[in-house]
Short mmCIF file of C-alpha atoms (C1' of nucleotides) in Angstrom, two decimals:
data_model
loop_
_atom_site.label_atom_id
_atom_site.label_comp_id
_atom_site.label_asym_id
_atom_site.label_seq_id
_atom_site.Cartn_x
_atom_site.Cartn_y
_atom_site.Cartn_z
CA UNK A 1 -10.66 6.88 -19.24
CA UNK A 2 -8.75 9.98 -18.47
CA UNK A 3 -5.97 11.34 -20.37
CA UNK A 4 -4.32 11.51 -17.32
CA UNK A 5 -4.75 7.65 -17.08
CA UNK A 6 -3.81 6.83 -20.58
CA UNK A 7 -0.83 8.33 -20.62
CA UNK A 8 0.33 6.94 -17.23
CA UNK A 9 -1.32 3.16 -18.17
CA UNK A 10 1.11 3.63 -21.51
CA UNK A 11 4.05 4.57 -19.64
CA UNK A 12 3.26 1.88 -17.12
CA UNK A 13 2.83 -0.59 -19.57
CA UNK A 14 6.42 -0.29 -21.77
CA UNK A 15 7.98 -0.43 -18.06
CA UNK A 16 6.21 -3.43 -17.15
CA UNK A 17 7.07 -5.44 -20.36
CA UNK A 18 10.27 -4.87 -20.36
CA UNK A 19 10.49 -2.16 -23.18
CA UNK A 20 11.78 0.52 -20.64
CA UNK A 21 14.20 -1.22 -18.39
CA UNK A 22 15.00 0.22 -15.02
CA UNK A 23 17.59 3.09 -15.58
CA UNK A 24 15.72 3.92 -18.80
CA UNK A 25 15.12 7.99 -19.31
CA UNK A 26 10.87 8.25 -20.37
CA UNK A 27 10.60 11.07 -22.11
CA UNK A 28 10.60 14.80 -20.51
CA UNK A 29 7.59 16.51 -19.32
CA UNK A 30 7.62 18.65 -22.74
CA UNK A 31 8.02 15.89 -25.29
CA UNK A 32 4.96 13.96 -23.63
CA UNK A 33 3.39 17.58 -23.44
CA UNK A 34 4.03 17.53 -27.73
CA UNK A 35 3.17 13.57 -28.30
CA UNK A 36 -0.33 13.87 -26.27
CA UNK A 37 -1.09 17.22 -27.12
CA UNK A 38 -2.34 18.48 -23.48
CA UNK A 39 -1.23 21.26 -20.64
CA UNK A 40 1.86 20.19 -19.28
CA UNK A 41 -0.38 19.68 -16.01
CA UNK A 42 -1.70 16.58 -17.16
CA UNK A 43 1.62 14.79 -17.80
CA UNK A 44 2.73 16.19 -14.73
CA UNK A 45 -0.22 14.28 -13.13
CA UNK A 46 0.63 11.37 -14.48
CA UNK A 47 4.32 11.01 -13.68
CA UNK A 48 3.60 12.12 -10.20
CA UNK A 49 0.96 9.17 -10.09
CA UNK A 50 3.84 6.58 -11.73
CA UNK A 51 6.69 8.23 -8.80
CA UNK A 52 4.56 7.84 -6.21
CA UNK A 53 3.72 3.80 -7.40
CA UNK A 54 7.68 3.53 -7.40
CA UNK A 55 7.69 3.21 -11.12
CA UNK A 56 9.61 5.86 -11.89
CA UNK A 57 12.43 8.54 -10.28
CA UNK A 58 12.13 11.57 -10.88
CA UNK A 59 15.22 13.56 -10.89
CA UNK A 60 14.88 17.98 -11.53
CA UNK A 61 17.32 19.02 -14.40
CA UNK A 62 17.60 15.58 -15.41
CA UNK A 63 14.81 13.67 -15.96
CA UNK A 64 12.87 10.97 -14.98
CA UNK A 65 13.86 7.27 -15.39
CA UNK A 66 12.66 3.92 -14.85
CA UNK A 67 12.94 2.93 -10.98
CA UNK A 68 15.70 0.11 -10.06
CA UNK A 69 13.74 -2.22 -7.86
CA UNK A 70 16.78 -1.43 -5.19
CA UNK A 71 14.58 -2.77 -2.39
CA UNK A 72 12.96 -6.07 -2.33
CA UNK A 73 10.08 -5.00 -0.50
CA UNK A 74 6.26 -5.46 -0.93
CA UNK A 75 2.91 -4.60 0.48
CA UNK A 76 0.71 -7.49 1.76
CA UNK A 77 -2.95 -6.91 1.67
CA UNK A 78 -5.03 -8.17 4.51
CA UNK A 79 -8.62 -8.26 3.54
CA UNK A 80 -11.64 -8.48 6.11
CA UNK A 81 -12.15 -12.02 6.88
CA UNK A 82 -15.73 -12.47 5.87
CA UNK A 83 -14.78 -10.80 2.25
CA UNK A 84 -12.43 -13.39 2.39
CA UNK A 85 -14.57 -16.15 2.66
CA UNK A 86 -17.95 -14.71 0.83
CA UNK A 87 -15.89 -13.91 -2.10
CA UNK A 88 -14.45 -17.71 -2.06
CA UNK A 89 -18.13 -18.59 -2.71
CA UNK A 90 -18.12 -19.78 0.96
CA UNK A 91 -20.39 -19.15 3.79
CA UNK A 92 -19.67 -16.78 6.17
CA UNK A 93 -20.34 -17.64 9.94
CA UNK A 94 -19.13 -16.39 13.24
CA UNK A 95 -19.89 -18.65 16.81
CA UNK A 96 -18.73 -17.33 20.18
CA UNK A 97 -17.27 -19.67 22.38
CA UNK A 98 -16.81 -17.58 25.39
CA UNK A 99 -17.06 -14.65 26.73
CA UNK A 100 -15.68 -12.66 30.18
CA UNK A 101 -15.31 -9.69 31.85
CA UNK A 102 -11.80 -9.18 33.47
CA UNK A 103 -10.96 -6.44 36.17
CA UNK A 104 -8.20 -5.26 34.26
CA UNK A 105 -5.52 -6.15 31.28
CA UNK A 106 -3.09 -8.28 31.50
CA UNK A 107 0.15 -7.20 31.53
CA UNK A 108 2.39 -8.97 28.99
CA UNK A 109 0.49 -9.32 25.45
CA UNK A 110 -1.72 -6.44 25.79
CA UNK A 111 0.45 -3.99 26.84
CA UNK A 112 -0.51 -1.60 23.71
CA UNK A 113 -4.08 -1.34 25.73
CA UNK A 114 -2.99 1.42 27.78
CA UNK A 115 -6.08 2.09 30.13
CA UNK A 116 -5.83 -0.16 32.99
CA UNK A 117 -10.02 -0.75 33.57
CA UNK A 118 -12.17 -3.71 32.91
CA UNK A 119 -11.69 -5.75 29.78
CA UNK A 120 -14.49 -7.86 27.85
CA UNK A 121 -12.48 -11.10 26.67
CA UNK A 122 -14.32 -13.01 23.68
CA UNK A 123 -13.05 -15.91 21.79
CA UNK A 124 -14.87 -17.15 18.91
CA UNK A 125 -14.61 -18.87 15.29
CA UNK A 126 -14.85 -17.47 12.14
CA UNK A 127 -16.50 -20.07 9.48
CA UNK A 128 -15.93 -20.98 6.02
CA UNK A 129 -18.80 -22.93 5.31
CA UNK A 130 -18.42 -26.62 7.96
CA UNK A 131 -14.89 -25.34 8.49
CA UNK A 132 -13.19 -23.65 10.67
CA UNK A 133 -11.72 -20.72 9.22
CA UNK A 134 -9.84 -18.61 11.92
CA UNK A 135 -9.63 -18.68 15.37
CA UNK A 136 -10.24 -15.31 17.34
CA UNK A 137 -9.51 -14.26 20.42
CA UNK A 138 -10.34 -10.68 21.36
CA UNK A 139 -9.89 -8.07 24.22
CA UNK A 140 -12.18 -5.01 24.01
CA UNK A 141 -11.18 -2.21 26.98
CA UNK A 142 -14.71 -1.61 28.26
CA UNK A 143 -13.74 2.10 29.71
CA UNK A 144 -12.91 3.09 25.68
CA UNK A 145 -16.08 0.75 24.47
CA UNK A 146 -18.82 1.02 27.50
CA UNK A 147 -21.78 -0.36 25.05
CA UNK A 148 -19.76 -3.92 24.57
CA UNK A 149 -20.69 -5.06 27.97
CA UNK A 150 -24.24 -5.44 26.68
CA UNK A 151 -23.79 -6.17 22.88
CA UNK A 152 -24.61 -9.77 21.51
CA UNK A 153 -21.72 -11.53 20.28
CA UNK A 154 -23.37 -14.85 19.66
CA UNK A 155 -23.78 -13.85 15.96
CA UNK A 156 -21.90 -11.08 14.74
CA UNK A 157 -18.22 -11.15 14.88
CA UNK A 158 -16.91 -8.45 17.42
CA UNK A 159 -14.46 -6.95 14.87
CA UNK A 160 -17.54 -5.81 12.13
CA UNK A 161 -19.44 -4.83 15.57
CA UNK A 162 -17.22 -2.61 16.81
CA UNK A 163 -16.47 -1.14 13.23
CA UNK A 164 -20.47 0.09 13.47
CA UNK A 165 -19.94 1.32 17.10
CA UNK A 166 -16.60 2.78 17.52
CA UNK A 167 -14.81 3.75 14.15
CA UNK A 168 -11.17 3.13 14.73
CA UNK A 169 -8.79 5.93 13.45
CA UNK A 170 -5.22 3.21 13.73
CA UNK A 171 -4.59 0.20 13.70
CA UNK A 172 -1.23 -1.69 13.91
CA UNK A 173 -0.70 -5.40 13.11
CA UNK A 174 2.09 -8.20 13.87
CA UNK A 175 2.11 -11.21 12.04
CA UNK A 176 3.17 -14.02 13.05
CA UNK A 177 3.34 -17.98 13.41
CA UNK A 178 2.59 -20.68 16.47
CA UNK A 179 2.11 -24.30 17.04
CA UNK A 180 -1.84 -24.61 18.20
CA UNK A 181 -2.22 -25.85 21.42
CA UNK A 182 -4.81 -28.82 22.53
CA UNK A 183 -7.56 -26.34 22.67
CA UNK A 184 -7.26 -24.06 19.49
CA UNK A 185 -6.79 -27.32 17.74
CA UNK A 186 -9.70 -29.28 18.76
CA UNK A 187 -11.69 -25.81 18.03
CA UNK A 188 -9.79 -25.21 14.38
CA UNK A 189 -10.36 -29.18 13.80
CA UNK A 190 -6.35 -29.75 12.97
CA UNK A 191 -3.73 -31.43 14.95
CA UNK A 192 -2.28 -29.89 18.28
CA UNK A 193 1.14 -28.43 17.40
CA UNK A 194 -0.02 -27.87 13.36
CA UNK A 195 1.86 -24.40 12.63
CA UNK A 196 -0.74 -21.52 12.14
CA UNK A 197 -0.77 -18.23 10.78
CA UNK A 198 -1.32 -15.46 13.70
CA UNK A 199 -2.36 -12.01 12.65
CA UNK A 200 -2.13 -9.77 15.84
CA UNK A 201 -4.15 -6.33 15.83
CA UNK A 202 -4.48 -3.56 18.10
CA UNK A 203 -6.88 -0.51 17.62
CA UNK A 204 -7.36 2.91 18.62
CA UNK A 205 -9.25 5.82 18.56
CA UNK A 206 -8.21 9.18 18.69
CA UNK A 207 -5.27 8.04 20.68
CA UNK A 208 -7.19 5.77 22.83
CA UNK A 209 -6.49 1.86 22.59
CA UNK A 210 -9.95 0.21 22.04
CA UNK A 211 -9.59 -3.07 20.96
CA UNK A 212 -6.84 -6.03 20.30
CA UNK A 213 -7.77 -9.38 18.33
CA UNK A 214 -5.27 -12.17 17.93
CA UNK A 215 -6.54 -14.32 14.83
CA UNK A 216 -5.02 -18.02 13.93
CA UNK A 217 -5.34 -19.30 10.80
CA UNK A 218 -4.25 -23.26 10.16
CA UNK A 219 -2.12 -23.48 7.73
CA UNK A 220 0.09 -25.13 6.01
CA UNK A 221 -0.69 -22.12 3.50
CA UNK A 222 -2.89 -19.05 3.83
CA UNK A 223 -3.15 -16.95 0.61
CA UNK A 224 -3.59 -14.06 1.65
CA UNK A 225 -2.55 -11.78 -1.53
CA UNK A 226 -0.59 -10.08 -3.55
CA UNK A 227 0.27 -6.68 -4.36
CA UNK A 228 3.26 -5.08 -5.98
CA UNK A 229 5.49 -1.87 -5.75
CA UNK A 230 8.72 -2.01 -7.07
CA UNK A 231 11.73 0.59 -6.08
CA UNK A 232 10.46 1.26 -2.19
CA UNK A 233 12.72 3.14 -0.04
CA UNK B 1 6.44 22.26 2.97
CA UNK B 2 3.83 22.79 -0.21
CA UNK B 3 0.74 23.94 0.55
CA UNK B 4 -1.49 21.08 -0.80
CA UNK B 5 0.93 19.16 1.91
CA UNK B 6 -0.49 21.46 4.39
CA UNK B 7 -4.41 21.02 3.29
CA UNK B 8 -3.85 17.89 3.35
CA UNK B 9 -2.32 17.02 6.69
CA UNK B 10 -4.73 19.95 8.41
CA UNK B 11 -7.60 17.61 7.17
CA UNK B 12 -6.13 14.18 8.05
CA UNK B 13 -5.03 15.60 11.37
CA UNK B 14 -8.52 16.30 12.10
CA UNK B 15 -9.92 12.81 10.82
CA UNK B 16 -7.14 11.02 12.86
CA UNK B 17 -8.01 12.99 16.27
CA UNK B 18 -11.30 11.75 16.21
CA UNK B 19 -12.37 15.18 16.01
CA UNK B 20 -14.31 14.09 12.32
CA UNK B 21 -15.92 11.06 12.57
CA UNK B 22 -16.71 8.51 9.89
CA UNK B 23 -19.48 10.39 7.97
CA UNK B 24 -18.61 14.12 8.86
CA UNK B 25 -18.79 15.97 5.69
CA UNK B 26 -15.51 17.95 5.29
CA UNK B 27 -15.48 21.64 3.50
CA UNK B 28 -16.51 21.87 0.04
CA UNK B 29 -13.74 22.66 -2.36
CA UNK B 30 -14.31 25.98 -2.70
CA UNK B 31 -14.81 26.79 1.02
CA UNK B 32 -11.61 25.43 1.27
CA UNK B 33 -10.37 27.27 -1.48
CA UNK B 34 -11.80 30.60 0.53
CA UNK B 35 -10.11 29.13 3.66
CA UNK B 36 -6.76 28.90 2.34
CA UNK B 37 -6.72 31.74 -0.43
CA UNK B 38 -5.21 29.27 -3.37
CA UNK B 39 -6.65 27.76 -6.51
CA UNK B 40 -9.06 25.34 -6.71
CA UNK B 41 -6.78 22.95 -8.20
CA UNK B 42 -4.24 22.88 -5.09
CA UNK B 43 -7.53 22.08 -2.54
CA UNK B 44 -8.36 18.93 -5.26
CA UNK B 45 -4.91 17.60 -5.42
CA UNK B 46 -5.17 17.22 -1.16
CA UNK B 47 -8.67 15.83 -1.46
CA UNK B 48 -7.83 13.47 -4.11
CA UNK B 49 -4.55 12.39 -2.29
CA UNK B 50 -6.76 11.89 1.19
CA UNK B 51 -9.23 9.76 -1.07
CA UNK B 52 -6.88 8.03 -2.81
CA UNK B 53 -5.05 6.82 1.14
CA UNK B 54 -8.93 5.76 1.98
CA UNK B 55 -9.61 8.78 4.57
CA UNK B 56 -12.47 10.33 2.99
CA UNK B 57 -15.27 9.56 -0.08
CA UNK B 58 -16.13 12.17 -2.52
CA UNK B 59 -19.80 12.20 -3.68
CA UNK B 60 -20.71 14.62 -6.75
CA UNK B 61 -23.04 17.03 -5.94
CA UNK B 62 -23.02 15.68 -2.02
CA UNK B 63 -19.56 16.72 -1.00
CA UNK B 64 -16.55 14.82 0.47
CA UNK B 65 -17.28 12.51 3.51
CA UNK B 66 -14.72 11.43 6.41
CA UNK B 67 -14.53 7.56 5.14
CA UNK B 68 -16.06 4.61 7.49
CA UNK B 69 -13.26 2.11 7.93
CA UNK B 70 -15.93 -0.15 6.31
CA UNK B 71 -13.10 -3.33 5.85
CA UNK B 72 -10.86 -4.22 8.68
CA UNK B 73 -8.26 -4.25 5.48
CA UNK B 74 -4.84 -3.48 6.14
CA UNK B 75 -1.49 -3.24 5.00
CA UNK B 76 1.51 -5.08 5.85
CA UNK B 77 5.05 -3.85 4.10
CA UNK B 78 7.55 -6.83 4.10
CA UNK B 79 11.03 -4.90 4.10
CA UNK B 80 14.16 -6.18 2.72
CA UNK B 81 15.60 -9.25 4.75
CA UNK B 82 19.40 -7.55 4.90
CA UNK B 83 17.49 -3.80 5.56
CA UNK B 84 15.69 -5.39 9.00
CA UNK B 85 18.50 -6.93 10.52
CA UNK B 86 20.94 -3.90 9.64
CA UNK B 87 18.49 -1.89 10.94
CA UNK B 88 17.81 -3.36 14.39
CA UNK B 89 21.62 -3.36 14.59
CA UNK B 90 22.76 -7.14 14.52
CA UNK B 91 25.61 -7.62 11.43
CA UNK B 92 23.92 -9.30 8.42
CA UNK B 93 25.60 -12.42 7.04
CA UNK B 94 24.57 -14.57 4.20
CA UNK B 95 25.80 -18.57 3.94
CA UNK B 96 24.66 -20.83 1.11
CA UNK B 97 23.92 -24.18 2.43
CA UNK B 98 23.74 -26.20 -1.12
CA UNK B 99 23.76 -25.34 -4.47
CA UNK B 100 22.26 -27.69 -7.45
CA UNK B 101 20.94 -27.55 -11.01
CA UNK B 102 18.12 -29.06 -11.69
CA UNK B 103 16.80 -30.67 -15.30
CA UNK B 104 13.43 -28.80 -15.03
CA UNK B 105 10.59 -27.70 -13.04
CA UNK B 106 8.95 -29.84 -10.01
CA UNK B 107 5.56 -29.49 -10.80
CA UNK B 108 3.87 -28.36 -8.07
CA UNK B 109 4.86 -25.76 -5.65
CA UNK B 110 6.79 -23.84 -8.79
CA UNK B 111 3.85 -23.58 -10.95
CA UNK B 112 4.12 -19.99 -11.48
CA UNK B 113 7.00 -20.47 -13.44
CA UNK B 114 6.05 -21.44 -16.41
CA UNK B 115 9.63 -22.50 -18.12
CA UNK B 116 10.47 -26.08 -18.24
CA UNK B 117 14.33 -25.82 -18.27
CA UNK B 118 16.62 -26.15 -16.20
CA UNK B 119 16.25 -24.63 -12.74
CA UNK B 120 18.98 -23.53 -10.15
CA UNK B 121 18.01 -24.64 -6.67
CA UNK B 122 19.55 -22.92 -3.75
CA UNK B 123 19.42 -23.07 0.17
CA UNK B 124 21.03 -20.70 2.11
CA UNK B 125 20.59 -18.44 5.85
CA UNK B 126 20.50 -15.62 6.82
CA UNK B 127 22.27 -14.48 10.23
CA UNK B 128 21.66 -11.46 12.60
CA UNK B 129 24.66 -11.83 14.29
CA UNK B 130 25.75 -15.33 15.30
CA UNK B 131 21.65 -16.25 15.24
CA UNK B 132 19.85 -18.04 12.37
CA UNK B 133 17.12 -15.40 11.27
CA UNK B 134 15.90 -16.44 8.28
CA UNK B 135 16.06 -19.97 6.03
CA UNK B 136 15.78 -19.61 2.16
CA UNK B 137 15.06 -21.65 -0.52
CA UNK B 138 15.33 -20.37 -3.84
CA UNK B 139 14.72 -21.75 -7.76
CA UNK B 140 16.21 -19.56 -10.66
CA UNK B 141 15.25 -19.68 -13.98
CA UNK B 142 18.22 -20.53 -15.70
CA UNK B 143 16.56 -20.16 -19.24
CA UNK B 144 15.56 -16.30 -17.69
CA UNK B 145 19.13 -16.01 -16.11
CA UNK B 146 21.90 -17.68 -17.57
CA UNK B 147 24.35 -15.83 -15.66
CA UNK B 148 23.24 -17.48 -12.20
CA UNK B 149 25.11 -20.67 -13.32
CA UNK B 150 28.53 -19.58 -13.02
CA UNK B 151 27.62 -16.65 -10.07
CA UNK B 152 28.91 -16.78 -6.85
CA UNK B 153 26.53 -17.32 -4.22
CA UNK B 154 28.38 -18.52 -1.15
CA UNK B 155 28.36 -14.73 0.55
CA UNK B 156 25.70 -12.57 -1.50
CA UNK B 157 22.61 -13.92 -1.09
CA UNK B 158 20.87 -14.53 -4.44
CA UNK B 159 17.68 -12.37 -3.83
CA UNK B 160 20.71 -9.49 -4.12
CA UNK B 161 22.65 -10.90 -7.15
CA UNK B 162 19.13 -11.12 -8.62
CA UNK B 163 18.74 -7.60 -8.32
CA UNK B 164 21.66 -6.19 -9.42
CA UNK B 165 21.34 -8.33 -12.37
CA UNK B 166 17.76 -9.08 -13.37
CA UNK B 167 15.41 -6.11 -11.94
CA UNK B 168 12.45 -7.83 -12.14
CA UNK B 169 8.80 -5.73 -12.67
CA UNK B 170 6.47 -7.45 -11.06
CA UNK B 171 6.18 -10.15 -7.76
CA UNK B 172 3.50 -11.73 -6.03
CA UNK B 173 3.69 -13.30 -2.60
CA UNK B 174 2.17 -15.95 -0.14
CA UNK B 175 2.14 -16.30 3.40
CA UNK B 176 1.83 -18.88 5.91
CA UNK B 177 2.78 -20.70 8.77
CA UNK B 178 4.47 -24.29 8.51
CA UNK B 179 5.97 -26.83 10.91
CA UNK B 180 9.70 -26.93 10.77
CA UNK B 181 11.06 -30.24 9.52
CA UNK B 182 14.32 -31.81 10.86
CA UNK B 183 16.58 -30.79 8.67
CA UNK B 184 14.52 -26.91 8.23
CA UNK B 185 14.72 -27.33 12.30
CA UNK B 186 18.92 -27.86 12.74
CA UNK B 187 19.69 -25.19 10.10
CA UNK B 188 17.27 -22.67 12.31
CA UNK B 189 18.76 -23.43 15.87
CA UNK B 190 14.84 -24.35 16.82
CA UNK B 191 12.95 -27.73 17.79
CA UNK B 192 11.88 -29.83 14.87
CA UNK B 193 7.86 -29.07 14.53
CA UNK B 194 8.28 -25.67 15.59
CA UNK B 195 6.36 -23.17 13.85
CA UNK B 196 7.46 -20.23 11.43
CA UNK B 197 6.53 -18.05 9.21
CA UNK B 198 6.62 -18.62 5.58
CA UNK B 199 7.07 -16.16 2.90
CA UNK B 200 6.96 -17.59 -0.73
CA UNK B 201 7.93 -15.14 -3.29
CA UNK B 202 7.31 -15.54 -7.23
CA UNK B 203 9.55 -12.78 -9.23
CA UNK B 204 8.29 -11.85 -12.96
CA UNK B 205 10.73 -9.61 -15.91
CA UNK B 206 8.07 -8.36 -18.34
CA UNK B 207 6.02 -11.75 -18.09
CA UNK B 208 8.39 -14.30 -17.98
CA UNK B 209 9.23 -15.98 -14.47
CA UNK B 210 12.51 -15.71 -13.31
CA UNK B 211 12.91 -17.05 -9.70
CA UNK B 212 10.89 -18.19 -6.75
CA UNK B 213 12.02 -18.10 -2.85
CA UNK B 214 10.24 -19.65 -0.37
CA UNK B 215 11.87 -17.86 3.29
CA UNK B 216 10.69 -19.31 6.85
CA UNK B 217 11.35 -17.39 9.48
CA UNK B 218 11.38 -19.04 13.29
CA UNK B 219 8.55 -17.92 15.34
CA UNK B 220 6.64 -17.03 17.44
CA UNK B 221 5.91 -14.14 16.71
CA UNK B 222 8.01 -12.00 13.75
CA UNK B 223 7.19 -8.66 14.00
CA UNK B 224 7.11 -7.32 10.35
CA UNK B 225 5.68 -4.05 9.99
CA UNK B 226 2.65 -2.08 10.40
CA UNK B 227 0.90 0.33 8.22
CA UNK B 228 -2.62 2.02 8.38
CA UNK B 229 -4.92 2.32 5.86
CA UNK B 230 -8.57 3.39 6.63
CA UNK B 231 -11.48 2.86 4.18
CA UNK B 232 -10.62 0.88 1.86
CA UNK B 233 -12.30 -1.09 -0.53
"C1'" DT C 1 -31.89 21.45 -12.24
"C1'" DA C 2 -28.38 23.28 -9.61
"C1'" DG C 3 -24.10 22.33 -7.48
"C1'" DT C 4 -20.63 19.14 -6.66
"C1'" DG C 5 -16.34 16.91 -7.93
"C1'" DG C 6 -13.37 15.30 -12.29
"C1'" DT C 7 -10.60 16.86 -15.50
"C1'" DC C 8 -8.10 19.89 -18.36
"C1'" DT C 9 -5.77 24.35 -20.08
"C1'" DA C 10 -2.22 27.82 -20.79
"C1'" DG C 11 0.13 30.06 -18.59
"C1'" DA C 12 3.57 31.36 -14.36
"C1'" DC C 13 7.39 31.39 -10.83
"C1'" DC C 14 10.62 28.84 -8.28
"C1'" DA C 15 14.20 25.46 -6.42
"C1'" DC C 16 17.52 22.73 -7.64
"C1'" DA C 17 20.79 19.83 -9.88
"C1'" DG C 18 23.70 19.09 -13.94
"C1'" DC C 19 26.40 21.11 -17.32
"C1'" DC D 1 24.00 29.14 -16.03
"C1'" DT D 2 20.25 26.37 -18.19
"C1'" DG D 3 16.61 23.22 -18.21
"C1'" DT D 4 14.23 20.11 -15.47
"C1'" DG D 5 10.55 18.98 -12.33
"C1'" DG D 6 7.51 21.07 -8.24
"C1'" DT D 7 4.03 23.84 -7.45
"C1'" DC D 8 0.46 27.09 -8.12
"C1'" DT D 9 -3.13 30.12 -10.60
"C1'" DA D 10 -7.48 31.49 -12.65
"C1'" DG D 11 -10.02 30.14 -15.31
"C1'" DA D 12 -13.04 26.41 -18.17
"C1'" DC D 13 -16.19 22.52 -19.52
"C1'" DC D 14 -18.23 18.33 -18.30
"C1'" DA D 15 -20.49 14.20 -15.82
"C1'" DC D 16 -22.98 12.95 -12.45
"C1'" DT D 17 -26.29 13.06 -8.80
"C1'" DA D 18 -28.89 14.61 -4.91
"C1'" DG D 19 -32.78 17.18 -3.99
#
DNA sequence: TAGTGGTCTAGACCACAGC
DNA sequence: CTGTGGTCTAGACCACTAG
C-alpha cells in the first residue's frame, strides 16, 4: 500500500463514518504534509484522488472540506452479461434463434446507425444455466462489419464476437422497461405482458455506427449493482 | 488548460479516432517526456489518469498498451429526479400522496435497514409539467431521523428534505422493470399492467440506514443517461 | 538483467479567492 | 495582500517483468 493510498483510505474513512461530516474542513495540504511526514506532492495526490471521487471540495485560499452530497445522483454499473452469470456460479450459454440480412436499416429505432447499407439482424438468448437469462436482439451494419456476414453465431454471442473483430471506441446506452410480447415471452419462459428490463446499446467506431443490441431482461427485479459517488455536479 | 490535460486528451484523441487500436503500444514515458519537453512526472499523471478511465494498460518493463474493451461494461449516471425535468424544461412539482408511521420494519423488501423502529412511509409524484413523471415510495428511519416526523412533506419531496438534513455517505441501488398495479397505474396516468422502470434506492450515514425509496418511472423507454467507459475490469 | 512504470522528494512558480 | 491549492521540475529509488 502506497502512502499515497493510506493517507487518502484514512481521510476516506473518518468521512465515511461519520467523523468528518459534510462541510467539515480536513486538514490543509501542510498539516497532512507535517502528520505523514512526506513531499507535499503526495498529499496533493491524494486529495486530488478524494476531489475527483466527490469526497471532498477543494476550495484555493480556503481549504478543502467534506463534499455535501448536493446531488442525488449515482453511477450504475452494467457488467458483461456472461460475467454476470459465470460469476453467479451459473452456466453461461448463448442460442441463436434467427438470423437475416436486411437491405437497409430501419428507420425509427435504429436511427443512431447512420450508414444506410445492408444490416445482419440476429436475435438470440443468453442462458443462465436451464433459464433464460436475457433476450437479445441485435443489428450489426454489414458496410462497418463486412466479416459478420460469414461469422457463426450459433455459439458465441454476437456482442463478445464483435468485441474480438471490431473494437468499439463508444458506446451509448438507454435503459428502459416494456411489457414482453407473445413471442419474447414464450422465448424468456414468463408471461406475455410480464414487465422487463430493456438495456438499449449502440456502438461505434471511430465515428462509425457498427452495431446496436436491444437486451430484455424479465424481471420483476434485476440486480444489476451498485456503486457510489456522493457530491456529483 | 494544464499541460498533463493536454497529454492526456492528445492521447485519448488518438485512441478514440480509431487511429490506435486496442493493443497499439503508446510512447514510453520518457519519449513522451522528449515529445513534450516537461517532467516525467506530468507525462505519468496523464497516463495514470487514461488508465485509471480504462483507455490504456500499463505493463512494467513492456510499456503502456491502448486497452481492449475486453467487458461490454458500462456506465449509467442516474441524475437527480428534480435536475432532469428542470433540465428538459417542463416545471418540476412535488405532491405527497399519503403519509403514515409505521411501528417497525416490513421484513422483506426493507432488509437493508437494519433498525426495527418505527418507520415513516411516504408516497408521493413527481410532475414535469401537468404529467406524472415519476411515482415514489419512500421509508425513513425515524430512529436515524427524528426530525422527519414533524417535517413537511406535502411540496418538498423527501429525497430533498433528506438532504438538506441528513447527508448521507454512502447508497446502493437496484433496478428493474415491474408491472404497474391499479392503484401504481391511476396515480401514473398509464394502463394498469403497464411496464416501468424501477429504481430502489437504500441511503446509509456512517453505517446506519436511514431511508429507502423505491421510484417507478412509466415506460417504455426512459432515457437516463449515457456514459463511456472502455476497458474495464 | 536491463528497462519499464510506481512512487516519492524537495523544492518552485503561479492563479486565485478570502481576509 | 496572504495563504491556499494547481501545477510543474529534476531528480531519485524501487518493484516488477519481459527478454
Amino acid at each position: 500500500m502506497s502512502l499515497e493510498r493510506r493517507i487518502r483510505a484514512e481521510i476516506e474513512d473518518r468521512i465515511r463514518s461519520g467523523e468528518w461530516r459534510p462541510g467539515h474542513r480536513i486538514p490543509f495540504e501542510h498539516e497532512l504534509v507535517a502528520r505523514y511526514g512526506c513531499a507535499r506532492a503526495t498529499v496533493n495526490k491524494a486529495l486530488t484522488a478524494l476531489s475527483r471521487a466527490g469526497l471532498i471540495e477543494r476550495r484555493r485560499r480556503a481549504g478543502s472540506f467534506v463534499a455535501f452530497p448536493h446531488v442525488q445522483s449515482a453511477v450504475l454499473d452494467i457488467p458483461d452479461i456472461r460475467s454476470v452469470i459465470t460469476e453467479r456460479g451459473d452456466a453461461y450459454r448463448f442460442a441463436l434463434l434467427s438470423r437475416a440480412v436486411r437491405p437497409r436499416r430501419a428507420a425509427a429505432d435504429e436511427a443512431p446507425l447512420k450508414p444506410v447499407g445492408p444490416m445482419l439482424v440476429l436475435e438470440g438468448l443468453h442462458f443462465a444455466g436451464a433459464a433464460a437469462f436475457c433476450l437479445e436482439q441485435r443489428v450489426i451494419d454489414l458496410a462497418a462489419v463486412p466479416e459478420a456476414r460469414t461469422a457463426d453465431f450459433s455459439a458465441m454471442p454476437p456482442g463478445s464476437w464483435l468485441l474480438d473483430h471490431v473494437p468499439w471506441t463508444e458506446a451509448r446506452h438507454r435503459i428502459g422497461a416494456a411489457n414482453a410480447d407473445a413471442g419474447q415471452a414464450a422465448h424468456l419462459g414468463i408471461a406475455e405482458g410480464a414487465a422487463c428490463l430493456v438495456l438499449e446499446r449502440w456502438t461505434w467506431r471511430g465515428g462509425a455506427g457498427v452495431t446496436q443490441a436491444r437486451q430484455l431482461f424479465p424481471g420483476p427485479l434485476f440486480d444489476l449493482v451498485a456503486t457510489f459517488r456522493p457530491g456529483g455536479a
